[in-house]
Short mmCIF file of N, CA and C and ligand atoms in Angstrom, two decimals:
data_model
loop_
_atom_site.label_atom_id
_atom_site.label_comp_id
_atom_site.label_asym_id
_atom_site.label_seq_id
_atom_site.Cartn_x
_atom_site.Cartn_y
_atom_site.Cartn_z
N UNK S 28 29.71 10.84 19.23
CA UNK S 28 29.60 9.38 19.10
C UNK S 28 30.45 8.92 17.90
N UNK S 29 31.20 7.84 18.08
CA UNK S 29 32.04 7.35 16.99
C UNK S 29 31.17 6.78 15.87
N UNK S 30 31.61 6.96 14.63
CA UNK S 30 30.85 6.44 13.49
C UNK S 30 31.20 4.96 13.29
N UNK S 31 30.38 4.26 12.46
CA UNK S 31 30.71 2.87 12.13
C UNK S 31 32.01 2.84 11.36
N UNK S 32 32.78 1.78 11.55
CA UNK S 32 33.96 1.58 10.72
C UNK S 32 33.55 0.91 9.43
N UNK S 33 34.45 0.86 8.44
CA UNK S 33 34.12 0.17 7.20
C UNK S 33 33.90 -1.32 7.45
N UNK S 34 33.05 -1.93 6.62
CA UNK S 34 32.74 -3.35 6.79
C UNK S 34 32.53 -3.97 5.42
N UNK S 35 32.75 -5.28 5.31
CA UNK S 35 32.49 -5.98 4.05
C UNK S 35 31.03 -5.80 3.63
N UNK S 36 30.13 -5.65 4.62
CA UNK S 36 28.70 -5.49 4.31
C UNK S 36 28.41 -4.21 3.52
N UNK S 37 29.38 -3.31 3.49
CA UNK S 37 29.21 -2.06 2.74
C UNK S 37 29.83 -2.12 1.36
N UNK S 38 30.21 -3.30 0.89
CA UNK S 38 30.82 -3.39 -0.45
C UNK S 38 29.92 -4.18 -1.41
N UNK S 39 29.92 -3.77 -2.66
CA UNK S 39 29.13 -4.48 -3.68
C UNK S 39 29.67 -5.89 -3.87
N UNK S 40 30.99 -6.01 -3.77
CA UNK S 40 31.62 -7.33 -3.95
C UNK S 40 31.02 -8.35 -2.97
N UNK S 41 30.84 -7.91 -1.73
CA UNK S 41 30.26 -8.81 -0.72
C UNK S 41 28.89 -9.31 -1.15
N UNK S 42 28.04 -8.38 -1.61
CA UNK S 42 26.66 -8.76 -1.98
C UNK S 42 26.65 -9.59 -3.25
N UNK S 43 27.53 -9.26 -4.21
CA UNK S 43 27.61 -10.08 -5.43
C UNK S 43 27.97 -11.52 -5.06
N UNK S 44 28.95 -11.69 -4.17
CA UNK S 44 29.35 -13.04 -3.77
C UNK S 44 28.24 -13.76 -3.01
N UNK S 45 27.58 -13.02 -2.10
CA UNK S 45 26.49 -13.61 -1.32
C UNK S 45 25.40 -14.14 -2.24
N UNK S 46 24.98 -13.30 -3.20
CA UNK S 46 23.85 -13.70 -4.05
C UNK S 46 24.28 -14.69 -5.13
N UNK S 47 25.57 -14.76 -5.43
CA UNK S 47 26.03 -15.79 -6.36
C UNK S 47 25.79 -17.17 -5.73
N UNK S 48 26.10 -17.28 -4.44
CA UNK S 48 25.88 -18.54 -3.72
C UNK S 48 24.37 -18.83 -3.64
N UNK S 49 23.57 -17.79 -3.31
CA UNK S 49 22.12 -18.00 -3.18
C UNK S 49 21.48 -18.38 -4.52
N UNK S 50 22.03 -17.80 -5.59
CA UNK S 50 21.54 -18.12 -6.95
C UNK S 50 21.77 -19.61 -7.23
N UNK S 51 22.95 -20.09 -6.91
CA UNK S 51 23.27 -21.51 -7.11
C UNK S 51 22.37 -22.39 -6.26
N UNK S 52 22.18 -21.98 -4.98
CA UNK S 52 21.33 -22.77 -4.08
C UNK S 52 19.90 -22.88 -4.61
N UNK S 53 19.41 -21.78 -5.20
CA UNK S 53 18.04 -21.82 -5.73
C UNK S 53 17.99 -22.74 -6.95
N UNK S 54 19.05 -22.65 -7.80
CA UNK S 54 19.05 -23.49 -9.00
C UNK S 54 19.11 -24.96 -8.62
N UNK S 55 19.92 -25.30 -7.61
CA UNK S 55 20.10 -26.71 -7.30
C UNK S 55 19.01 -27.29 -6.39
N UNK S 56 18.53 -26.54 -5.37
CA UNK S 56 17.46 -27.13 -4.56
C UNK S 56 16.39 -26.11 -4.11
N UNK S 57 16.14 -25.13 -4.97
CA UNK S 57 15.02 -24.20 -4.75
C UNK S 57 14.99 -23.54 -3.38
N UNK S 58 16.17 -23.36 -2.81
CA UNK S 58 16.32 -22.64 -1.55
C UNK S 58 16.32 -21.14 -1.86
N UNK S 59 15.39 -20.37 -1.27
CA UNK S 59 15.23 -18.97 -1.67
C UNK S 59 16.23 -18.01 -1.03
N UNK S 60 16.85 -18.45 0.07
CA UNK S 60 17.91 -17.63 0.67
C UNK S 60 17.50 -16.88 1.92
N UNK S 61 18.38 -16.00 2.34
CA UNK S 61 18.30 -15.31 3.63
C UNK S 61 17.09 -14.38 3.75
N UNK S 62 16.45 -14.38 4.93
CA UNK S 62 15.46 -13.33 5.25
C UNK S 62 16.14 -12.42 6.26
N UNK S 63 16.51 -11.23 5.82
CA UNK S 63 17.24 -10.31 6.70
C UNK S 63 16.39 -9.87 7.88
N UNK S 64 16.92 -9.96 9.06
CA UNK S 64 16.26 -9.62 10.33
C UNK S 64 15.20 -10.66 10.72
N UNK S 65 15.09 -11.75 9.96
CA UNK S 65 14.25 -12.87 10.38
C UNK S 65 12.79 -12.77 9.94
N UNK S 66 12.11 -13.90 10.09
CA UNK S 66 10.71 -14.00 9.62
C UNK S 66 9.75 -13.15 10.44
N UNK S 67 10.03 -13.00 11.75
CA UNK S 67 9.11 -12.25 12.62
C UNK S 67 9.05 -10.78 12.16
N UNK S 68 10.23 -10.20 11.94
CA UNK S 68 10.27 -8.80 11.49
C UNK S 68 9.55 -8.67 10.15
N UNK S 69 9.82 -9.61 9.27
CA UNK S 69 9.19 -9.54 7.95
C UNK S 69 7.66 -9.61 8.07
N UNK S 70 7.17 -10.53 8.90
CA UNK S 70 5.71 -10.63 9.11
C UNK S 70 5.16 -9.31 9.62
N UNK S 71 5.89 -8.68 10.56
CA UNK S 71 5.41 -7.41 11.12
C UNK S 71 5.38 -6.30 10.07
N UNK S 72 6.38 -6.28 9.20
CA UNK S 72 6.41 -5.25 8.13
C UNK S 72 5.21 -5.45 7.20
N UNK S 73 4.98 -6.69 6.80
CA UNK S 73 3.87 -6.97 5.88
C UNK S 73 2.53 -6.61 6.55
N UNK S 74 2.40 -6.98 7.82
CA UNK S 74 1.16 -6.68 8.54
C UNK S 74 0.95 -5.17 8.65
N UNK S 75 2.06 -4.43 8.87
CA UNK S 75 1.98 -2.97 8.96
C UNK S 75 1.42 -2.40 7.65
N UNK S 76 1.93 -2.90 6.53
CA UNK S 76 1.45 -2.42 5.23
C UNK S 76 -0.04 -2.76 5.05
N UNK S 77 -0.42 -3.97 5.44
CA UNK S 77 -1.83 -4.37 5.29
C UNK S 77 -2.73 -3.45 6.13
N UNK S 78 -2.27 -3.14 7.34
CA UNK S 78 -3.08 -2.30 8.25
C UNK S 78 -3.14 -0.85 7.79
N UNK S 79 -2.04 -0.34 7.26
CA UNK S 79 -1.94 1.11 7.02
C UNK S 79 -2.25 1.53 5.59
N UNK S 80 -2.02 0.65 4.61
CA UNK S 80 -2.16 1.07 3.20
C UNK S 80 -3.44 0.51 2.61
N UNK S 81 -4.37 1.40 2.31
CA UNK S 81 -5.66 0.94 1.79
C UNK S 81 -5.59 0.48 0.35
N UNK S 82 -4.89 1.31 -0.48
CA UNK S 82 -4.85 1.00 -1.91
C UNK S 82 -3.89 -0.15 -2.20
N UNK S 83 -4.41 -1.15 -2.89
CA UNK S 83 -3.56 -2.31 -3.24
C UNK S 83 -2.75 -2.04 -4.51
N UNK S 84 -3.08 -0.91 -5.19
CA UNK S 84 -2.37 -0.64 -6.44
C UNK S 84 -1.34 0.49 -6.33
N UNK S 85 -1.17 1.01 -5.12
CA UNK S 85 -0.14 2.04 -4.95
C UNK S 85 1.22 1.42 -5.27
N UNK S 86 2.10 2.23 -5.89
CA UNK S 86 3.41 1.70 -6.26
C UNK S 86 4.33 1.67 -5.02
N UNK S 87 4.73 0.47 -4.66
CA UNK S 87 5.63 0.30 -3.51
C UNK S 87 7.00 -0.15 -4.05
N UNK S 88 8.04 0.55 -3.66
CA UNK S 88 9.39 0.21 -4.17
C UNK S 88 10.32 -0.20 -3.04
N UNK S 89 10.94 -1.36 -3.20
CA UNK S 89 11.87 -1.90 -2.20
C UNK S 89 13.30 -1.53 -2.62
N UNK S 90 13.93 -0.69 -1.81
CA UNK S 90 15.29 -0.21 -2.09
C UNK S 90 16.29 -1.28 -1.64
N UNK S 91 17.03 -1.85 -2.59
CA UNK S 91 17.97 -2.93 -2.24
C UNK S 91 17.20 -4.17 -1.84
N UNK S 92 16.42 -4.70 -2.79
CA UNK S 92 15.45 -5.77 -2.47
C UNK S 92 16.08 -7.13 -2.27
N UNK S 93 17.37 -7.28 -2.59
CA UNK S 93 18.03 -8.58 -2.43
C UNK S 93 17.29 -9.66 -3.20
N UNK S 94 16.97 -10.77 -2.53
CA UNK S 94 16.29 -11.89 -3.22
C UNK S 94 14.80 -11.62 -3.45
N UNK S 95 14.31 -10.46 -3.01
CA UNK S 95 12.93 -10.04 -3.31
C UNK S 95 11.88 -10.66 -2.41
N UNK S 96 12.32 -11.25 -1.31
CA UNK S 96 11.37 -12.00 -0.47
C UNK S 96 10.27 -11.11 0.10
N UNK S 97 10.59 -9.88 0.48
CA UNK S 97 9.58 -9.00 1.07
C UNK S 97 8.52 -8.61 0.03
N UNK S 98 8.97 -8.38 -1.19
CA UNK S 98 8.02 -8.04 -2.26
C UNK S 98 7.06 -9.20 -2.52
N UNK S 99 7.61 -10.42 -2.49
CA UNK S 99 6.73 -11.58 -2.73
C UNK S 99 5.69 -11.71 -1.61
N UNK S 100 6.11 -11.43 -0.39
CA UNK S 100 5.16 -11.50 0.72
C UNK S 100 4.10 -10.41 0.59
N UNK S 101 4.52 -9.21 0.16
CA UNK S 101 3.55 -8.11 -0.01
C UNK S 101 2.53 -8.46 -1.09
N UNK S 102 2.98 -9.18 -2.12
CA UNK S 102 2.06 -9.61 -3.18
C UNK S 102 1.17 -10.75 -2.68
N UNK S 103 1.78 -11.76 -2.12
CA UNK S 103 1.03 -12.97 -1.76
C UNK S 103 0.14 -12.78 -0.52
N UNK S 104 0.71 -12.18 0.50
CA UNK S 104 -0.07 -12.05 1.76
C UNK S 104 -0.83 -10.72 1.82
N UNK S 105 -0.24 -9.66 1.23
CA UNK S 105 -0.85 -8.34 1.34
C UNK S 105 -1.77 -8.00 0.18
N UNK S 106 -1.65 -8.73 -0.94
CA UNK S 106 -2.50 -8.45 -2.10
C UNK S 106 -2.06 -7.22 -2.89
N UNK S 107 -0.86 -6.71 -2.63
CA UNK S 107 -0.39 -5.54 -3.37
C UNK S 107 0.04 -5.98 -4.78
N UNK S 108 -0.23 -5.10 -5.76
CA UNK S 108 -0.06 -5.55 -7.14
C UNK S 108 0.86 -4.67 -7.98
N UNK S 109 1.34 -3.56 -7.39
CA UNK S 109 2.19 -2.64 -8.16
C UNK S 109 3.52 -2.48 -7.41
N UNK S 110 4.34 -3.52 -7.51
CA UNK S 110 5.56 -3.58 -6.70
C UNK S 110 6.80 -3.44 -7.57
N UNK S 111 7.77 -2.69 -7.06
CA UNK S 111 9.05 -2.54 -7.77
C UNK S 111 10.16 -2.91 -6.81
N UNK S 112 11.21 -3.52 -7.34
CA UNK S 112 12.35 -3.82 -6.48
C UNK S 112 13.63 -3.69 -7.29
N UNK S 113 14.64 -3.13 -6.67
CA UNK S 113 15.91 -3.03 -7.39
C UNK S 113 17.05 -3.28 -6.41
N UNK S 114 18.19 -3.61 -6.98
CA UNK S 114 19.38 -3.87 -6.18
C UNK S 114 20.58 -3.60 -7.07
N UNK S 115 21.71 -3.18 -6.47
CA UNK S 115 22.88 -2.96 -7.33
C UNK S 115 23.60 -4.26 -7.65
N UNK S 116 23.22 -5.35 -7.03
CA UNK S 116 23.83 -6.64 -7.35
C UNK S 116 23.01 -7.35 -8.44
N UNK S 117 23.63 -7.57 -9.60
CA UNK S 117 22.94 -8.26 -10.70
C UNK S 117 22.53 -9.66 -10.26
N UNK S 118 23.36 -10.30 -9.43
CA UNK S 118 23.05 -11.66 -8.96
C UNK S 118 21.77 -11.66 -8.12
N UNK S 119 21.61 -10.62 -7.28
CA UNK S 119 20.40 -10.53 -6.45
C UNK S 119 19.16 -10.44 -7.34
N UNK S 120 19.23 -9.59 -8.35
CA UNK S 120 18.06 -9.39 -9.21
C UNK S 120 17.78 -10.65 -10.04
N UNK S 121 18.85 -11.31 -10.49
CA UNK S 121 18.63 -12.56 -11.23
C UNK S 121 17.93 -13.58 -10.35
N UNK S 122 18.38 -13.67 -9.09
CA UNK S 122 17.76 -14.61 -8.14
C UNK S 122 16.29 -14.23 -7.90
N UNK S 123 16.05 -12.94 -7.63
CA UNK S 123 14.67 -12.49 -7.39
C UNK S 123 13.78 -12.78 -8.60
N UNK S 124 14.32 -12.60 -9.81
CA UNK S 124 13.54 -12.88 -11.02
C UNK S 124 13.26 -14.37 -11.15
N UNK S 125 14.28 -15.19 -10.88
CA UNK S 125 14.09 -16.64 -11.00
C UNK S 125 13.01 -17.13 -10.03
N UNK S 126 13.03 -16.59 -8.80
CA UNK S 126 12.03 -17.03 -7.81
C UNK S 126 10.64 -16.55 -8.22
N UNK S 127 10.56 -15.28 -8.67
CA UNK S 127 9.25 -14.73 -9.08
C UNK S 127 8.67 -15.52 -10.25
N UNK S 128 9.56 -15.95 -11.17
CA UNK S 128 9.11 -16.71 -12.34
C UNK S 128 8.45 -18.02 -11.91
N UNK S 129 8.96 -18.58 -10.81
CA UNK S 129 8.43 -19.86 -10.33
C UNK S 129 7.12 -19.69 -9.55
N UNK S 130 6.79 -18.44 -9.19
CA UNK S 130 5.60 -18.21 -8.33
C UNK S 130 4.39 -17.78 -9.13
N UNK S 131 3.23 -18.13 -8.63
CA UNK S 131 1.96 -17.85 -9.27
C UNK S 131 1.72 -16.35 -9.52
N UNK S 132 1.70 -15.93 -10.79
CA UNK S 132 1.39 -14.55 -11.20
C UNK S 132 2.31 -13.48 -10.59
N UNK S 133 3.38 -13.88 -9.95
CA UNK S 133 4.23 -12.88 -9.29
C UNK S 133 4.92 -11.95 -10.29
N UNK S 134 5.29 -12.53 -11.42
CA UNK S 134 6.03 -11.72 -12.40
C UNK S 134 5.25 -10.50 -12.87
N UNK S 135 3.90 -10.64 -12.92
CA UNK S 135 3.10 -9.51 -13.41
C UNK S 135 2.93 -8.44 -12.34
N UNK S 136 3.22 -8.78 -11.09
CA UNK S 136 3.02 -7.81 -10.00
C UNK S 136 4.31 -7.15 -9.54
N UNK S 137 5.44 -7.77 -9.85
CA UNK S 137 6.72 -7.27 -9.33
C UNK S 137 7.67 -6.94 -10.49
N UNK S 138 8.05 -5.66 -10.57
CA UNK S 138 9.00 -5.21 -11.58
C UNK S 138 10.38 -5.15 -10.92
N UNK S 139 11.32 -5.95 -11.44
CA UNK S 139 12.64 -6.05 -10.81
C UNK S 139 13.72 -5.51 -11.74
N UNK S 140 14.62 -4.71 -11.21
CA UNK S 140 15.68 -4.17 -12.07
C UNK S 140 16.95 -3.90 -11.28
N UNK S 141 18.07 -3.85 -12.02
CA UNK S 141 19.36 -3.56 -11.40
C UNK S 141 19.52 -2.04 -11.33
N UNK S 142 19.92 -1.53 -10.17
CA UNK S 142 20.14 -0.09 -10.04
C UNK S 142 20.91 0.22 -8.78
N UNK S 143 21.76 1.25 -8.88
CA UNK S 143 22.53 1.70 -7.71
C UNK S 143 21.85 2.95 -7.16
N UNK S 144 21.36 2.88 -5.95
CA UNK S 144 20.61 4.00 -5.37
C UNK S 144 21.51 5.21 -5.13
N UNK S 145 22.81 4.99 -5.13
CA UNK S 145 23.72 6.08 -4.79
C UNK S 145 24.42 6.68 -6.00
N UNK S 146 24.06 6.27 -7.21
CA UNK S 146 24.87 6.73 -8.35
C UNK S 146 24.54 8.16 -8.79
N UNK S 147 23.56 8.78 -8.12
CA UNK S 147 23.28 10.19 -8.41
C UNK S 147 22.33 10.41 -9.55
N UNK S 148 21.89 9.34 -10.21
CA UNK S 148 20.98 9.55 -11.34
C UNK S 148 19.76 8.64 -11.22
N UNK S 149 19.39 8.31 -10.01
CA UNK S 149 18.26 7.40 -9.83
C UNK S 149 16.97 8.07 -10.30
N UNK S 150 16.25 7.42 -11.19
CA UNK S 150 15.13 8.11 -11.84
C UNK S 150 13.80 7.39 -11.71
N UNK S 151 13.70 6.43 -10.80
CA UNK S 151 12.45 5.69 -10.68
C UNK S 151 11.54 6.31 -9.62
N UNK S 152 10.26 6.38 -9.92
CA UNK S 152 9.31 7.01 -9.00
C UNK S 152 8.44 5.95 -8.32
N UNK S 153 7.91 6.31 -7.16
CA UNK S 153 7.00 5.38 -6.48
C UNK S 153 6.11 6.18 -5.53
N UNK S 154 5.10 5.52 -4.98
CA UNK S 154 4.25 6.15 -3.98
C UNK S 154 4.78 5.92 -2.58
N UNK S 155 5.34 4.72 -2.38
CA UNK S 155 5.89 4.35 -1.08
C UNK S 155 7.24 3.68 -1.31
N UNK S 156 8.25 4.10 -0.56
CA UNK S 156 9.55 3.43 -0.65
C UNK S 156 9.79 2.69 0.66
N UNK S 157 10.33 1.50 0.56
CA UNK S 157 10.67 0.78 1.79
C UNK S 157 12.10 0.25 1.71
N UNK S 158 12.68 0.08 2.87
CA UNK S 158 14.08 -0.33 2.94
C UNK S 158 14.25 -1.22 4.16
N UNK S 159 14.66 -2.46 3.91
CA UNK S 159 14.94 -3.37 5.03
C UNK S 159 16.41 -3.77 4.93
N UNK S 160 17.27 -2.99 5.55
CA UNK S 160 18.68 -3.37 5.64
C UNK S 160 19.62 -2.67 4.67
N UNK S 161 19.07 -1.90 3.73
CA UNK S 161 19.96 -1.29 2.72
C UNK S 161 20.64 -0.03 3.25
N UNK S 162 19.88 0.79 3.97
CA UNK S 162 20.52 1.98 4.55
C UNK S 162 21.63 1.56 5.53
N UNK S 163 21.42 0.44 6.19
CA UNK S 163 22.46 -0.09 7.10
C UNK S 163 23.73 -0.39 6.29
N UNK S 164 23.53 -1.07 5.13
CA UNK S 164 24.68 -1.42 4.29
C UNK S 164 25.35 -0.15 3.77
N UNK S 165 24.53 0.83 3.36
CA UNK S 165 25.07 2.10 2.86
C UNK S 165 25.92 2.78 3.95
N UNK S 166 25.45 2.69 5.18
CA UNK S 166 26.17 3.33 6.29
C UNK S 166 27.50 2.65 6.59
N UNK S 167 27.69 1.46 6.03
CA UNK S 167 28.95 0.73 6.25
C UNK S 167 29.85 0.79 5.02
N UNK S 168 29.46 1.64 4.05
CA UNK S 168 30.22 1.71 2.80
C UNK S 168 31.65 2.19 3.03
N UNK S 169 32.58 1.45 2.42
CA UNK S 169 33.99 1.81 2.52
C UNK S 169 34.26 2.99 1.59
N UNK S 170 35.02 3.93 2.05
CA UNK S 170 35.29 5.11 1.23
C UNK S 170 36.39 4.84 0.22
N UNK S 171 36.09 4.93 -1.09
CA UNK S 171 37.14 4.76 -2.09
C UNK S 171 38.02 6.01 -2.16
N UNK S 172 37.41 7.15 -1.80
CA UNK S 172 38.12 8.42 -1.91
C UNK S 172 38.14 9.05 -0.52
N UNK S 173 39.30 9.06 0.09
CA UNK S 173 39.41 9.50 1.48
C UNK S 173 38.95 10.94 1.69
N UNK S 174 38.85 11.71 0.60
CA UNK S 174 38.44 13.11 0.77
C UNK S 174 36.92 13.24 0.99
N UNK S 175 36.18 12.15 0.70
CA UNK S 175 34.73 12.23 0.87
C UNK S 175 34.35 11.63 2.22
N UNK S 176 33.68 12.38 3.06
CA UNK S 176 33.26 11.79 4.33
C UNK S 176 32.14 10.78 4.11
N UNK S 177 31.98 9.86 5.06
CA UNK S 177 30.94 8.84 4.95
C UNK S 177 29.56 9.46 4.78
N UNK S 178 29.38 10.64 5.37
CA UNK S 178 28.09 11.32 5.26
C UNK S 178 27.70 11.59 3.81
N UNK S 179 28.69 11.61 2.92
CA UNK S 179 28.42 11.81 1.50
C UNK S 179 27.40 10.76 1.01
N UNK S 180 27.62 9.50 1.38
CA UNK S 180 26.73 8.42 0.92
C UNK S 180 25.35 8.53 1.54
N UNK S 181 25.34 8.89 2.82
CA UNK S 181 24.03 9.02 3.48
C UNK S 181 23.25 10.17 2.86
N UNK S 182 23.95 11.26 2.52
CA UNK S 182 23.28 12.39 1.89
C UNK S 182 22.78 12.00 0.50
N UNK S 183 23.61 11.23 -0.22
CA UNK S 183 23.22 10.77 -1.55
C UNK S 183 21.97 9.90 -1.47
N UNK S 184 21.91 9.08 -0.43
CA UNK S 184 20.73 8.23 -0.20
C UNK S 184 19.49 9.12 -0.03
N UNK S 185 19.62 10.16 0.79
CA UNK S 185 18.48 11.05 1.02
C UNK S 185 18.07 11.77 -0.27
N UNK S 186 19.08 12.19 -1.07
CA UNK S 186 18.77 12.86 -2.34
C UNK S 186 17.98 11.93 -3.26
N UNK S 187 18.43 10.67 -3.35
CA UNK S 187 17.74 9.71 -4.24
C UNK S 187 16.34 9.45 -3.73
N UNK S 188 16.20 9.38 -2.41
CA UNK S 188 14.88 9.14 -1.83
C UNK S 188 13.93 10.29 -2.19
N UNK S 189 14.45 11.51 -2.12
CA UNK S 189 13.64 12.68 -2.50
C UNK S 189 13.20 12.55 -3.96
N UNK S 190 14.15 12.12 -4.82
CA UNK S 190 13.84 11.96 -6.25
C UNK S 190 12.69 10.98 -6.48
N UNK S 191 12.64 9.93 -5.66
CA UNK S 191 11.60 8.90 -5.84
C UNK S 191 10.20 9.49 -5.77
N UNK S 192 10.05 10.56 -5.00
CA UNK S 192 8.71 11.12 -4.79
C UNK S 192 8.46 12.39 -5.59
N UNK S 193 9.45 12.81 -6.38
CA UNK S 193 9.29 14.04 -7.17
C UNK S 193 8.43 13.75 -8.39
N UNK S 194 7.46 14.63 -8.70
CA UNK S 194 6.75 14.45 -9.96
C UNK S 194 7.73 14.64 -11.11
N UNK S 195 7.49 13.88 -12.20
CA UNK S 195 8.39 14.01 -13.35
C UNK S 195 8.27 15.41 -13.92
N UNK S 196 9.39 16.03 -14.22
CA UNK S 196 9.37 17.37 -14.81
C UNK S 196 9.13 17.25 -16.30
N UNK S 197 8.25 18.12 -16.84
CA UNK S 197 8.01 18.10 -18.28
C UNK S 197 8.26 19.48 -18.84
N UNK S 198 8.91 19.52 -20.01
CA UNK S 198 9.18 20.83 -20.65
C UNK S 198 8.39 20.92 -21.94
C1 SAM B 277 21.02 -6.38 4.32
S1 SAM B 277 20.68 -6.72 2.63
C2 SAM B 277 18.90 -6.62 2.66
C3 SAM B 277 18.24 -7.22 1.43
C4 SAM B 277 16.71 -7.13 1.43
N1 SAM B 277 16.24 -5.76 1.60
C5 SAM B 277 16.09 -8.02 2.49
O1 SAM B 277 15.50 -7.51 3.43
O2 SAM B 277 16.22 -9.25 2.34
C6 SAM B 277 21.15 -5.15 1.88
C7 SAM B 277 20.88 -5.08 0.40
O3 SAM B 277 21.19 -3.77 -0.07
C8 SAM B 277 21.77 -3.88 -1.36
N2 SAM B 277 22.48 -2.60 -1.60
C9 SAM B 277 23.50 -2.06 -0.88
N3 SAM B 277 23.87 -0.87 -1.38
C10 SAM B 277 23.06 -0.62 -2.43
C11 SAM B 277 22.95 0.45 -3.37
N4 SAM B 277 23.79 1.50 -3.32
N5 SAM B 277 22.00 0.40 -4.33
C12 SAM B 277 21.16 -0.67 -4.41
N6 SAM B 277 21.24 -1.75 -3.56
C13 SAM B 277 22.16 -1.72 -2.58
C14 SAM B 277 22.63 -5.12 -1.25
O4 SAM B 277 23.01 -5.66 -2.51
C15 SAM B 277 21.72 -6.04 -0.44
O5 SAM B 277 20.87 -6.78 -1.27
#
């Protein structure tokens, strides 16, 4: 089967530009921005978590959280209180922080930070990791170095995912 070709959706520049516009939209008329895959999918994901996860304090981490909309829904509708979200786009995280700041008690439940899941040194731990659309973007990443096959990024993603669940080593 042929692999995906490179796409703008696989570049950081694309996401920086996207969230720069969304950041401005939020500042000027409180528009929170895109819900990837639509509201129905998001509702189903939140409902799945409510049905399956008993503990409201388990650490849930959203890989490539974008504007953070899913985390806010997990806090507001699901009652989850130990949420982490990161994205490699500083604009996305700024937007997610601005929206959380405007929401009731959201800032205390959602820890947001800038991070690249593929940089090989991802060190954040969680109990549950979720991803809505980020692995898709990773799979469309343009190769800067032609000697590295696209599978390099997918493997790096899996390595980082494994790290998320590893107990911290102590010496
Ligand atoms: C399709 S969007 C989905 C955003 C969000 N999960 C949602 O459902 O609204 C993909 C997201 O992945 C982020 N992303 C792509 N590659 C990443 C990487 N290597 N590390 C962290 N975030 C990444 C992008 O900046 C973008 O916010």
